[in-house]
Short mmCIF file of C-alpha atoms in Angstrom, two decimals:
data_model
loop_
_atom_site.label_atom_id
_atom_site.label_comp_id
_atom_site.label_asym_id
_atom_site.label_seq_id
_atom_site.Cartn_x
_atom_site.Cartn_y
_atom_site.Cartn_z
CA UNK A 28 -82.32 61.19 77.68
CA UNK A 29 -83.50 64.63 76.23
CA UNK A 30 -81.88 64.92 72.58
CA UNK A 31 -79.23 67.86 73.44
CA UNK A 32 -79.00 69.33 69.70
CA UNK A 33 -82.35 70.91 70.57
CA UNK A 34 -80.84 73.24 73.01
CA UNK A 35 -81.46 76.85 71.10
CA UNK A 36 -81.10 78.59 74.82
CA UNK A 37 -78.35 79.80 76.92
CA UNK A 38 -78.22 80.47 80.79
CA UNK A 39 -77.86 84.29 80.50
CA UNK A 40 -81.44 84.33 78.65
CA UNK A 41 -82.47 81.89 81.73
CA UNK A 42 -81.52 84.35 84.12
CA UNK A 43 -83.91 86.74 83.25
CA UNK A 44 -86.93 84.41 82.00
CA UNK A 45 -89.65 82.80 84.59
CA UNK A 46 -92.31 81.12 82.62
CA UNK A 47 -94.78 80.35 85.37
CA UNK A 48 -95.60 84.22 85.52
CA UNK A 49 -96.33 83.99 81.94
CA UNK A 50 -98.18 80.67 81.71
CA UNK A 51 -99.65 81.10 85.56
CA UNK A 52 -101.12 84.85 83.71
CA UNK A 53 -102.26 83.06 80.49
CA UNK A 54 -103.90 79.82 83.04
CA UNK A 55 -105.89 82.69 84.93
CA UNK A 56 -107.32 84.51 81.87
CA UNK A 57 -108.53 81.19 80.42
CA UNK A 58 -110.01 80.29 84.18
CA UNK A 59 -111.87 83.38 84.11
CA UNK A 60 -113.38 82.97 80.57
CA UNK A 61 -114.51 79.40 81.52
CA UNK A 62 -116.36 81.11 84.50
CA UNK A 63 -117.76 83.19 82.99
CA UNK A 64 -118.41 81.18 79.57
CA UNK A 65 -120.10 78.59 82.08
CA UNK A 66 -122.31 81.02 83.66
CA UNK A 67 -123.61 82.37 80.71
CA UNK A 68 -124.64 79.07 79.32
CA UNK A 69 -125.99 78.26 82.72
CA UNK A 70 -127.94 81.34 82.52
CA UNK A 71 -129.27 80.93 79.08
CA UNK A 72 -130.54 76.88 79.91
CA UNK A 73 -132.11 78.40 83.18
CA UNK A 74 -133.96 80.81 81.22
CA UNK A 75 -135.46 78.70 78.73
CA UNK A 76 -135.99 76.09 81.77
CA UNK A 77 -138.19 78.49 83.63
CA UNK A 78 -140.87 79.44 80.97
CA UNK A 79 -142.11 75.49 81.15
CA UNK A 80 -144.02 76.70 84.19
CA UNK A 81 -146.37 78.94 81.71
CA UNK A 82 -144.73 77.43 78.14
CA UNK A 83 -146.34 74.07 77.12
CA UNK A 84 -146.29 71.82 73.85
CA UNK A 85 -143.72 70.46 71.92
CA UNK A 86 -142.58 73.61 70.46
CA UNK A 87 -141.50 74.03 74.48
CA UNK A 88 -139.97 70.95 75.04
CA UNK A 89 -137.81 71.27 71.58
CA UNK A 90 -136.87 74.62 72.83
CA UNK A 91 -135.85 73.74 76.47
CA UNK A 92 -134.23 70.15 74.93
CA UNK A 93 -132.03 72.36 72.76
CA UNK A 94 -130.75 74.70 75.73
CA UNK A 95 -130.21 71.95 77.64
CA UNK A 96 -128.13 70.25 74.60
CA UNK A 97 -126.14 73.75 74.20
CA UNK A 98 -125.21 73.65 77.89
CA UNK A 99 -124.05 70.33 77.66
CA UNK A 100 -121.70 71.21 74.59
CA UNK A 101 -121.09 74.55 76.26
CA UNK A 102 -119.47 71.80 78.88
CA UNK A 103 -117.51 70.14 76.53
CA UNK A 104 -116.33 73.39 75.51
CA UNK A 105 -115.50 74.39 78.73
CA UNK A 106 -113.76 70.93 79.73
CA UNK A 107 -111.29 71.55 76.43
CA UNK A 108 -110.54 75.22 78.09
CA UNK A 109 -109.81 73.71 81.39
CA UNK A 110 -107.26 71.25 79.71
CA UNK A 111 -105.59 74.57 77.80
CA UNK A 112 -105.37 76.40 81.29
CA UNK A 113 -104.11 72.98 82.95
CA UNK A 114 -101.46 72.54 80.29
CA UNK A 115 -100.28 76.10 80.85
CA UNK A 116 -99.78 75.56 84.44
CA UNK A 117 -98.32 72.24 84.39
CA UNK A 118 -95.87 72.75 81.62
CA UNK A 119 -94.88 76.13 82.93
CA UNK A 120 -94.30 74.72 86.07
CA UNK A 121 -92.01 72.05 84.92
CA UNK A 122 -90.53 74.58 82.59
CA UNK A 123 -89.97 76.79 85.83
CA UNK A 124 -88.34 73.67 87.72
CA UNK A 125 -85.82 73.58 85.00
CA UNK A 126 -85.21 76.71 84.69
CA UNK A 127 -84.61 77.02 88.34
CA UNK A 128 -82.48 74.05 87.98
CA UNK A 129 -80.55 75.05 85.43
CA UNK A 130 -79.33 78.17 86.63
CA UNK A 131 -78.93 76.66 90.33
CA UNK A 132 -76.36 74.19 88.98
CA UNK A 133 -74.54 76.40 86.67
CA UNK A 134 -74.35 79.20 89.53
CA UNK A 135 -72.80 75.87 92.17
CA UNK A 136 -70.41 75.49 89.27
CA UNK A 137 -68.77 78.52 89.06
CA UNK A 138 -68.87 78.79 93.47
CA UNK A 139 -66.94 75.79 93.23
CA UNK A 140 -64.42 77.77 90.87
CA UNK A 141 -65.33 75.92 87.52
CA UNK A 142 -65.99 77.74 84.27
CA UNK A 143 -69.26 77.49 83.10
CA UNK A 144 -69.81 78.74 79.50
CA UNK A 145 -73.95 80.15 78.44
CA UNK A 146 -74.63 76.66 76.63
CA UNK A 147 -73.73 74.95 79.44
CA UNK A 148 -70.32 73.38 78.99
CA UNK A 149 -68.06 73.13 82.71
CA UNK A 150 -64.38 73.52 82.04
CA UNK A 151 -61.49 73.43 84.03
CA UNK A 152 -59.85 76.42 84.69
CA UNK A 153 -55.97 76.24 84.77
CA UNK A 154 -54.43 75.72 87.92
CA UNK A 155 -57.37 74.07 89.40
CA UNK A 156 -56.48 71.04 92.17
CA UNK A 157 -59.99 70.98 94.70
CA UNK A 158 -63.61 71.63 95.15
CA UNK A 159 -65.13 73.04 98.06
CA UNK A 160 -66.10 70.07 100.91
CA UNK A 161 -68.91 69.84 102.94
CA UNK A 162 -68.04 72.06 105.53
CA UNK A 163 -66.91 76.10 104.71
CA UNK A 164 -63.26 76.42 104.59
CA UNK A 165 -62.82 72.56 103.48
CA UNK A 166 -61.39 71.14 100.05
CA UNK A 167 -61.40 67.75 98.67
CA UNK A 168 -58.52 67.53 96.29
CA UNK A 169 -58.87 65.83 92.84
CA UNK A 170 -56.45 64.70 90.24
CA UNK A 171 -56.53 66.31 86.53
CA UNK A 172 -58.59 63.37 85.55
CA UNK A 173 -61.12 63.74 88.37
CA UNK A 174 -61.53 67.29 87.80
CA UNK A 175 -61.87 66.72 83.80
CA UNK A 176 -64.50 64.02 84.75
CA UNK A 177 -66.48 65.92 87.00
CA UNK A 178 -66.43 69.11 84.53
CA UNK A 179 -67.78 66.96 81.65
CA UNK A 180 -70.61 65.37 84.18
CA UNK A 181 -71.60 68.73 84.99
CA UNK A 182 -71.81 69.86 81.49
CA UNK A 183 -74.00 67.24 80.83
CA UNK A 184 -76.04 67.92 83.63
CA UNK A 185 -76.15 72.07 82.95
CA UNK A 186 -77.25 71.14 79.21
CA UNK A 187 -79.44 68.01 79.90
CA UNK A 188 -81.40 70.91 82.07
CA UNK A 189 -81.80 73.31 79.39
CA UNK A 190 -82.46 70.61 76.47
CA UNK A 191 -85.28 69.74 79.42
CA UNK A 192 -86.65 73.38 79.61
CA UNK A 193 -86.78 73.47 75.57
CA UNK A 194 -88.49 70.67 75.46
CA UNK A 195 -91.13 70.88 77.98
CA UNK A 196 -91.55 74.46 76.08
CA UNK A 197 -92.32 72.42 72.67
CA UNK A 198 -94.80 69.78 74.37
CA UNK A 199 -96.85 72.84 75.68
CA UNK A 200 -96.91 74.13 72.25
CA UNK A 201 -97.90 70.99 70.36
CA UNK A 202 -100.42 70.07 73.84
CA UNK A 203 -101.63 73.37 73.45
CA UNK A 204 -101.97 72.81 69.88
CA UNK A 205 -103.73 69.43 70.16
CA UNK A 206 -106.42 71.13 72.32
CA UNK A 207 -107.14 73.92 70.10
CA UNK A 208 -108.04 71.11 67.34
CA UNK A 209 -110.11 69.54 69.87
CA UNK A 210 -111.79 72.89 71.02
CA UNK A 211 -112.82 73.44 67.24
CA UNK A 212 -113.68 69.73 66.57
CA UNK A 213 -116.40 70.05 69.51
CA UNK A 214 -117.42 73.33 68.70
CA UNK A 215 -118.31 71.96 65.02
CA UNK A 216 -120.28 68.75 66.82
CA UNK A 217 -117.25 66.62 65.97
CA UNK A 218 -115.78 64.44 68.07
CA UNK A 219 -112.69 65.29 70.18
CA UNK A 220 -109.49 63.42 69.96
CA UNK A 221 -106.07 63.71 71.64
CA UNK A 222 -107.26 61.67 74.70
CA UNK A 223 -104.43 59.10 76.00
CA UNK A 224 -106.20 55.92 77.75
CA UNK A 225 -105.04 54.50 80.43
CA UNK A 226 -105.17 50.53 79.58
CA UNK A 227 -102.92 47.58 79.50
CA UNK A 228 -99.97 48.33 78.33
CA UNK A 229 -98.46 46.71 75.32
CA UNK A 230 -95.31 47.36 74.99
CA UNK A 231 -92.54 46.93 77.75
CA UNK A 232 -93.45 43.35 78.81
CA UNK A 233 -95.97 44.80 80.67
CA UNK A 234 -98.80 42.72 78.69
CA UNK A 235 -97.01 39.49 79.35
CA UNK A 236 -99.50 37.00 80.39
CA UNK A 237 -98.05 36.19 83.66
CA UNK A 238 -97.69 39.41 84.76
CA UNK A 239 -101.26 40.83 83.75
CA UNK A 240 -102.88 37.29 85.95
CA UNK A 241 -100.13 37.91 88.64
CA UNK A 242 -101.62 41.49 88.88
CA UNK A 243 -105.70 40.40 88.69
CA UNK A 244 -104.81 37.90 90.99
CA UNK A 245 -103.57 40.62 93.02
CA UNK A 246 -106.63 42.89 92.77
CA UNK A 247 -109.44 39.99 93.37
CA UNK A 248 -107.18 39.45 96.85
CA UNK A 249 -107.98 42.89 97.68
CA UNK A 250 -111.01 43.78 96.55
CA UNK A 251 -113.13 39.98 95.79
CA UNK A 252 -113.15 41.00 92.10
CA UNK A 253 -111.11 40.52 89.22
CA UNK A 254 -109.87 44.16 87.41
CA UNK A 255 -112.35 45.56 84.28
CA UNK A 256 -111.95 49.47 83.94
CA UNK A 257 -108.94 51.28 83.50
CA UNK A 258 -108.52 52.69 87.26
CA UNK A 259 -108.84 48.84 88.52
CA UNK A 260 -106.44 47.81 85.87
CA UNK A 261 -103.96 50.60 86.90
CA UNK A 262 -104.29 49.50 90.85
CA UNK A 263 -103.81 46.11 89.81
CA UNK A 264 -100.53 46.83 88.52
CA UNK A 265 -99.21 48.34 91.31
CA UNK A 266 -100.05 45.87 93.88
CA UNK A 267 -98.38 42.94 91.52
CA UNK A 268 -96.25 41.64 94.46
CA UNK A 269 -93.57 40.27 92.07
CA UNK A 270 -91.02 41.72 90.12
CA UNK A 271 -90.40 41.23 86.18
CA UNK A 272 -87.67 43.02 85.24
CA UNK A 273 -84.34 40.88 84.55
CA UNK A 274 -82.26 43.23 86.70
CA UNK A 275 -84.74 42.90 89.81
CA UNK A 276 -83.62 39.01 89.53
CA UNK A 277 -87.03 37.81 91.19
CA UNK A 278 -86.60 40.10 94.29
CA UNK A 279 -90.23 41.05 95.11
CA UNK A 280 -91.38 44.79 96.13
CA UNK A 281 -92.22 46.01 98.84
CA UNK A 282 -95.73 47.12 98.94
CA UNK A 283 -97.76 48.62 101.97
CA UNK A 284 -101.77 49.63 101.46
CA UNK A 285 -104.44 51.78 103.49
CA UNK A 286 -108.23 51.68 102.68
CA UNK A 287 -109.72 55.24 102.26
CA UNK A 288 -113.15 56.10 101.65
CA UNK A 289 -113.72 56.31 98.05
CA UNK A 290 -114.58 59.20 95.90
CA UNK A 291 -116.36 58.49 92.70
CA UNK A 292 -115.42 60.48 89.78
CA UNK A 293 -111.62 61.68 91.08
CA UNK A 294 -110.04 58.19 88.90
CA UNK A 295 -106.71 57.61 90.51
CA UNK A 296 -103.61 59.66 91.18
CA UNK A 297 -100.20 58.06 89.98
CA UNK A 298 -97.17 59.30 91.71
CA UNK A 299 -93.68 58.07 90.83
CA UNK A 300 -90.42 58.86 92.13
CA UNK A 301 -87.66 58.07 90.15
CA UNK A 302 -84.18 58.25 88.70
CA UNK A 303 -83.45 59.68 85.43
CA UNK A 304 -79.77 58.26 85.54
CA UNK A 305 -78.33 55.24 84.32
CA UNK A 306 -76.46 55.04 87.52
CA UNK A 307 -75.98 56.75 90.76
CA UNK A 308 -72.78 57.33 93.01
CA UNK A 309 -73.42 54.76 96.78
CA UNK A 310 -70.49 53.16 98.36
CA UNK A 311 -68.87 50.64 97.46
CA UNK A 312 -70.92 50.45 94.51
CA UNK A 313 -73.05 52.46 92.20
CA UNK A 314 -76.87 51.80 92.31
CA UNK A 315 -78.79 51.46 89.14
CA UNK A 316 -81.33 53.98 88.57
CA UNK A 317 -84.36 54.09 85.99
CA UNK A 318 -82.36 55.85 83.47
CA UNK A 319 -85.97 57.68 81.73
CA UNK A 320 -87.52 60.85 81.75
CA UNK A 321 -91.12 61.64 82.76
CA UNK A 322 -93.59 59.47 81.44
CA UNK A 323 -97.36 59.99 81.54
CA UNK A 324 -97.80 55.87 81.44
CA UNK A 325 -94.93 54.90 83.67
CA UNK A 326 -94.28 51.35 84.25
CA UNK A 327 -94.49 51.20 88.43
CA UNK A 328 -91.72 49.02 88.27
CA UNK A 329 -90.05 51.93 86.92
CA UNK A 330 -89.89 54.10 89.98
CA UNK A 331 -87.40 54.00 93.22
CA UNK A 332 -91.04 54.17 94.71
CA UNK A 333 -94.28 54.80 93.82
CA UNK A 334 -97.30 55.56 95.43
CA UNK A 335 -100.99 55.76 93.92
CA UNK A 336 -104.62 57.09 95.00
CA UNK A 337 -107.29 54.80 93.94
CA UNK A 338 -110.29 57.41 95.01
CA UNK A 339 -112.49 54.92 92.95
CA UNK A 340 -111.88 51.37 94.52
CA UNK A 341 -110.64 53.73 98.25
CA UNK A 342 -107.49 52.19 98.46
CA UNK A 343 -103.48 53.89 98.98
CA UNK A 344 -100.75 51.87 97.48
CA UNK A 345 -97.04 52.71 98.02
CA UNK A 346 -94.73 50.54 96.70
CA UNK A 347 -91.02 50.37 96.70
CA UNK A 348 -88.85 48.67 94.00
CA UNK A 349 -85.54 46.46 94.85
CA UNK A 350 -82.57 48.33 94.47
CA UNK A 351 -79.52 46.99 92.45
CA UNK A 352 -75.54 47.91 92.25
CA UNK A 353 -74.05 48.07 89.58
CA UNK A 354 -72.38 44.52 90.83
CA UNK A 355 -75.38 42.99 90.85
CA UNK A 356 -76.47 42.67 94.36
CA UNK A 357 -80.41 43.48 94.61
CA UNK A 358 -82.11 43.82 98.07
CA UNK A 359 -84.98 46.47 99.10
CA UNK A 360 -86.22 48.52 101.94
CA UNK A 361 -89.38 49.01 103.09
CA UNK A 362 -91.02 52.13 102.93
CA UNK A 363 -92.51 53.79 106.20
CA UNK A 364 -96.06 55.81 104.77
CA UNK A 365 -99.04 58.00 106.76
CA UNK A 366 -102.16 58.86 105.23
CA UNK A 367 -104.88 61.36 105.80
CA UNK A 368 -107.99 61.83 104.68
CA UNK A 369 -110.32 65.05 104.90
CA UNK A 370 -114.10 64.66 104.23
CA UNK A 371 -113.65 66.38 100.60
CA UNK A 372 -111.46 63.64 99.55
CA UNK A 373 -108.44 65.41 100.13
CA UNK A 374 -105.44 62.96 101.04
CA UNK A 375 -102.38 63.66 102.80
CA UNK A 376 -98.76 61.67 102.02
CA UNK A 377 -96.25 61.46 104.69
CA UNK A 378 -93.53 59.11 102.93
CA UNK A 379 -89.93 57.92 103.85
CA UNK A 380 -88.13 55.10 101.89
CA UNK A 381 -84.48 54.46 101.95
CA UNK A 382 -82.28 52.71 99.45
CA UNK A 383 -81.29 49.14 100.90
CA UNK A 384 -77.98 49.79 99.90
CA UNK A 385 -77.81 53.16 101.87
CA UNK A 386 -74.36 53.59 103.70
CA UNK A 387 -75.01 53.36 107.83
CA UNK A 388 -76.71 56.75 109.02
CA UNK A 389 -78.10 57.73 105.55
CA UNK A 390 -81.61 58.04 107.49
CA UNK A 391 -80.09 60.23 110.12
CA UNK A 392 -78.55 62.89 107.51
CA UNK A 393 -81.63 62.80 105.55
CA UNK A 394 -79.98 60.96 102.86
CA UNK A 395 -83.73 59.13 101.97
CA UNK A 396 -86.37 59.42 99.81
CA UNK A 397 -89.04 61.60 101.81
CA UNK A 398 -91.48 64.28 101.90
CA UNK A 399 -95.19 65.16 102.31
CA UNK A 400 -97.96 65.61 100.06
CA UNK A 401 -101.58 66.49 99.45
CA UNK A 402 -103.81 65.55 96.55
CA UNK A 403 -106.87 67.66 96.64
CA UNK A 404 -109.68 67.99 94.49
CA UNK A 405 -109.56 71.59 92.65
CA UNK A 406 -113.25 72.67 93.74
CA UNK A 407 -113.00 71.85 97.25
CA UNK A 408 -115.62 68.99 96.89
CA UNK A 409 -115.34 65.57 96.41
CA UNK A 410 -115.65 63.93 92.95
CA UNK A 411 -114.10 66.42 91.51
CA UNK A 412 -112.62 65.39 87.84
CA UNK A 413 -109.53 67.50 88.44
CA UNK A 414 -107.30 67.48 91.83
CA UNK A 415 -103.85 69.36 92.34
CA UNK A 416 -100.86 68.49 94.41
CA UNK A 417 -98.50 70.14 96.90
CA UNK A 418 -96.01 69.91 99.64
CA UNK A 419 -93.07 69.53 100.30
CA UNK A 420 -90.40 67.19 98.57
CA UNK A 421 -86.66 66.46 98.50
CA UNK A 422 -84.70 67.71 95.60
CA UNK A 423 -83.68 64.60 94.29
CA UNK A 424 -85.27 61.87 92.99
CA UNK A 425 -87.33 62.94 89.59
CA UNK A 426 -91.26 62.87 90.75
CA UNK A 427 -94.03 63.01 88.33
CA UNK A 428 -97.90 62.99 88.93
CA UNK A 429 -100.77 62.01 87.01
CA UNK A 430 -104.52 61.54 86.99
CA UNK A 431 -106.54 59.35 84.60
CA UNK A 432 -110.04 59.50 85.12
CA UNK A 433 -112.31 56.71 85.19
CA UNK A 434 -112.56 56.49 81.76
CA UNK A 435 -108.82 56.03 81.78
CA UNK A 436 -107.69 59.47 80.14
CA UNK A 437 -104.92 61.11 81.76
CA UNK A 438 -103.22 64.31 82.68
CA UNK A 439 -100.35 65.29 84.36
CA UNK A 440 -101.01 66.57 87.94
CA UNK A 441 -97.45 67.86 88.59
CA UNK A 442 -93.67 67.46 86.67
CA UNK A 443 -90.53 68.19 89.32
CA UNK A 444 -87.18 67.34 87.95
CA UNK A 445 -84.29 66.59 89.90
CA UNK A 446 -82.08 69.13 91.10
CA UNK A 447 -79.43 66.89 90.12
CA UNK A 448 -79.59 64.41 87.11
CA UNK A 449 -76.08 63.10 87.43
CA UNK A 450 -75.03 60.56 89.10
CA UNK A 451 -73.97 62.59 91.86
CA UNK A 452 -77.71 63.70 92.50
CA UNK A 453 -78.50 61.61 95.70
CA UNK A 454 -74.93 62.57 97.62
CA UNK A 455 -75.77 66.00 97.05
CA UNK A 456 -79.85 66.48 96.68
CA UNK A 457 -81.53 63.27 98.58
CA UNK A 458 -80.87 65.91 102.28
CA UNK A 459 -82.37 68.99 100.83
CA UNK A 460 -86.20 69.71 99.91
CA UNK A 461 -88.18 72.39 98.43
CA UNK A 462 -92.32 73.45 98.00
CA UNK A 463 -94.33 72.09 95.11
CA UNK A 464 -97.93 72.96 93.86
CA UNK A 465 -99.94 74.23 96.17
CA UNK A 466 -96.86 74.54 99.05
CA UNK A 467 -97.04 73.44 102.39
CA UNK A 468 -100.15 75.31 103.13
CA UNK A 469 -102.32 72.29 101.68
CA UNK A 470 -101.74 70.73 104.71
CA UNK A 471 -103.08 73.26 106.99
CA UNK A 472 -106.73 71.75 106.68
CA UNK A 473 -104.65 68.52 107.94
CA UNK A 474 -103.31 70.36 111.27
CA UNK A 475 -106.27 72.62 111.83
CA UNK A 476 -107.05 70.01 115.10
CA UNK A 477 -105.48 71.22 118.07
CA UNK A 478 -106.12 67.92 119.86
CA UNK A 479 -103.52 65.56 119.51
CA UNK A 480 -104.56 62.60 121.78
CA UNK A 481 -108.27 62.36 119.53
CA UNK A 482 -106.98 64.29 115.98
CA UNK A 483 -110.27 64.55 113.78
CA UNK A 484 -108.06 63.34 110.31
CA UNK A 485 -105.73 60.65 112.48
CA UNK A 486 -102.52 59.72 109.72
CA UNK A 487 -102.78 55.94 109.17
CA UNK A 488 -99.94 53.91 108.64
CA UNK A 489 -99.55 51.89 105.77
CA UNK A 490 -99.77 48.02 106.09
CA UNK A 491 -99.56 44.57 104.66
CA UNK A 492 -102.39 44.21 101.66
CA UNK A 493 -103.02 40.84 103.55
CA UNK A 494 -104.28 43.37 106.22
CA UNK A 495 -104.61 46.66 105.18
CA UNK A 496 -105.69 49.09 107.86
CA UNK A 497 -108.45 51.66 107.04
CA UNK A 498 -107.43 55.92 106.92
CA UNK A 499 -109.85 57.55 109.94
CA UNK A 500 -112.08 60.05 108.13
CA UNK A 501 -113.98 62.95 110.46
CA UNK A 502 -115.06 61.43 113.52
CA UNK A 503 -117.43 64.66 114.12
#
């Protein structure tokens, strides 16, 4: 939970602030002096490169041995840039999502006739007996002591959202901060630090012996080889087909796997869909939820579901986590995936999972976990070190996105609260969805074939990792 005394800003100054223009503007500028910064060392190396053809002796090999060594640092450079312009964008993002959020909830607030104060607090005004229903025109009446309830839930959601904002505003600054040193430690030959690996975890139980066979054992089944770097390690932890956590109580996931063709270089993409509450409204019981924020090294058993893109090893893993009321009972669902693949490595996420709990018809009113993504890499072409996401996704749960490399070091693809972080979130958000990223036009490239008997980029549906099926590429 976000520490709430940090809160130094008020919905009225919300109203009139949207950080991704800023940041987006401030990403751009930095894009365009890496362009052009790039070009000019590639310029300079090509230079030098080209008098070898009428330039001979060592005095020419030292010379076109140093350009070549600037142009490599000139990369480095570059690389520390890219993470400054990436930072921008992703923070600024998030900080837009709760923004939006923010002011979305207090404005529901005050159509449902509450008072809703500029840090955030929901009172009760006087005379009060009902909120709006469902349907226009229809009340649900409430006692003094629902009302008061609800007002105080709501004021902790308002200010948990703005605490959020303020916060995701301080990690830019000390991220941003962290990269400057970095950008000066290269630029003096020193070497850069800041970089978060991607390893076994230690902390958690996540390093318990048991677990960490359980999940090599789980590899070597899929690929004939036990886990070494980082992206195996990560893979391996997702398809662990048991559960450790005490509240799971040895109910096993669900997990469902595609092959893909790999592409070297892209690491793996780790997306997690989660619940920030403690606990969540169902019928006739709560449902526990994950009760964390985003976390760049999320446990997977953390997550409602989660799904990742192993571009090195080629492989899709979506698993779903038992779900447990706050009586104890634990059972899960099984969650129904799709996958694309384009030739550039781009990968398309069709995904549906439903909380075993759900009351009858929750699928029919939407009342799931569901949407549809693409992870692309940023330069068009495959083996690309950086990708970017976008779609469309529901409103509620939490979803966070990250890619560590193959060295292990990570960075956060894409942050998107909840609409909701109460424990009325899924009643209310789980039907609705909204555009992330890149929007629904990433998937254009996906439904560019007009033949629908013999698509060129068929979806695949996930299967059993006894039997995983294998994602069609081009068939041109």
């Amino acid at each position: 939970m976000t520490d709430l005394s940090v809160v130094t800003i008020g919905i009225s100054a919300l109203r009139g602030f949207h950080p991704e223009t800023t940041t987006g503007s401030i990403a751009r500028d930095i894009d365009a002096l890496v362009v052009g910064f790039k070009k000019h060392m590639t310029d300079m190396h090509t230079k030098v490169d080209a008098t070898q053809d009428n330039w001979k002796g060592d005095a020419s090999r030292a010379a076109n041995e140093r350009a070549l060594g600037e142009r490599l640092a000139g990369n480095k450079l570059a690389a520390e840039l890219e993470d400054i312009a990436t930072a921008f964008r992703t923070h600024g993002s998030a900080m837009d999502g709760y923004r939006n959020a923010a002011v979305k909830a207090a404005d529901d607030y005050l159509y449902q006739g509450f008072l809703v104060a500029d840090d955030g607090t929901v009172t009760v005004p006087a005379g009060k007996k009902d909120v709006p229903g469902p349907v226009p025109g229809m009340t649900i009446p409430m006692t003094t002591e629902q009302l008061s309830t609800y007002a105080t839930d709501s004021s902790s959601r308002v200010k948990e959202l703005i605490a959020q904002f303020v916060a995701e505003d301080q990690k830019l600054s000390q991220l941003v901060g962290q990269e400057l040193q970095d950008l000066t430690q290269k630029a003096n030959g020193e070497e850069g630090l800041g970089q978060q690996q991607h390893t076994i975890p230690t902390t958690g139980g996540r390093n318990d012996p048991e677990r960490v066979q359980t999940s090599a054992a789980a590899f070597q089944q899929m690929f004939g080889r036990l886990p070494t770097s980082s992206t195996d390690w990560a893979t391996a932890e997702i398809l662990n087909p048991t559960s450790q956590d005490p509240k799971y109580q040895g109910v096993a996931p669900v997990i469902k796997v595609a092959k893909i063709e790999p592409v070297p270089g892209q690491g793996v993409v780790r997306i997690g869909a989660y619940i920030p509450a403690e606990e969540v409204f169902n019928i006739p019981d709560n449902d526990l939820g994950d009760n964390r924020a985003e976390d760049p090294n999320f446990d997977p058993e953390q997550t409602r579901v989660a799904t990742y893109i192993d571009y090195e090893n080629g492989l899709v893993v979506t698993r779903q986590n038992p779900s447990v009321t706050t009586s104890g009972d634990v059972a899960v669902g099984s969650p129904d995936v799709h996958v694309q693949q384009l030739p550039n490595g781009s990968v398309r996420i069709q995904y549906d999972a439903a909380n075993a709990f759900a009351p009858p018809g929750s699928s029919l009113s939407g009342h799931t976990v569901n949407g549809d993504l693409v992870v692309a890499p940023t330069s068009g072409n495959p083996g690309s070190p950086r990708v970017v996401a976008g779609g469309t996704i529901g409103d509620y749960p939490s979803m966070e996105i990250y890619q560590d490399n193959s060295a292990g070091a990570g960075r956060p693809v894409l942050i998107d609260a909840a609409d909701s972080g109460s424990k009325w979130g899924p009643l209310t958000n789980l039907p609705f969805h909204h555009e992330v990223g890149g929007g629904s036009s990433m998937r254009d490239p996906f439904e560019a074939d007009a033949d629908i008997t013999t698509p060129d980029y068929p979806a695949t549906k996930l299967g059993d990792p006894s039997d995983p099926p294998t994602v069609n590429g081009a068939r041109r």
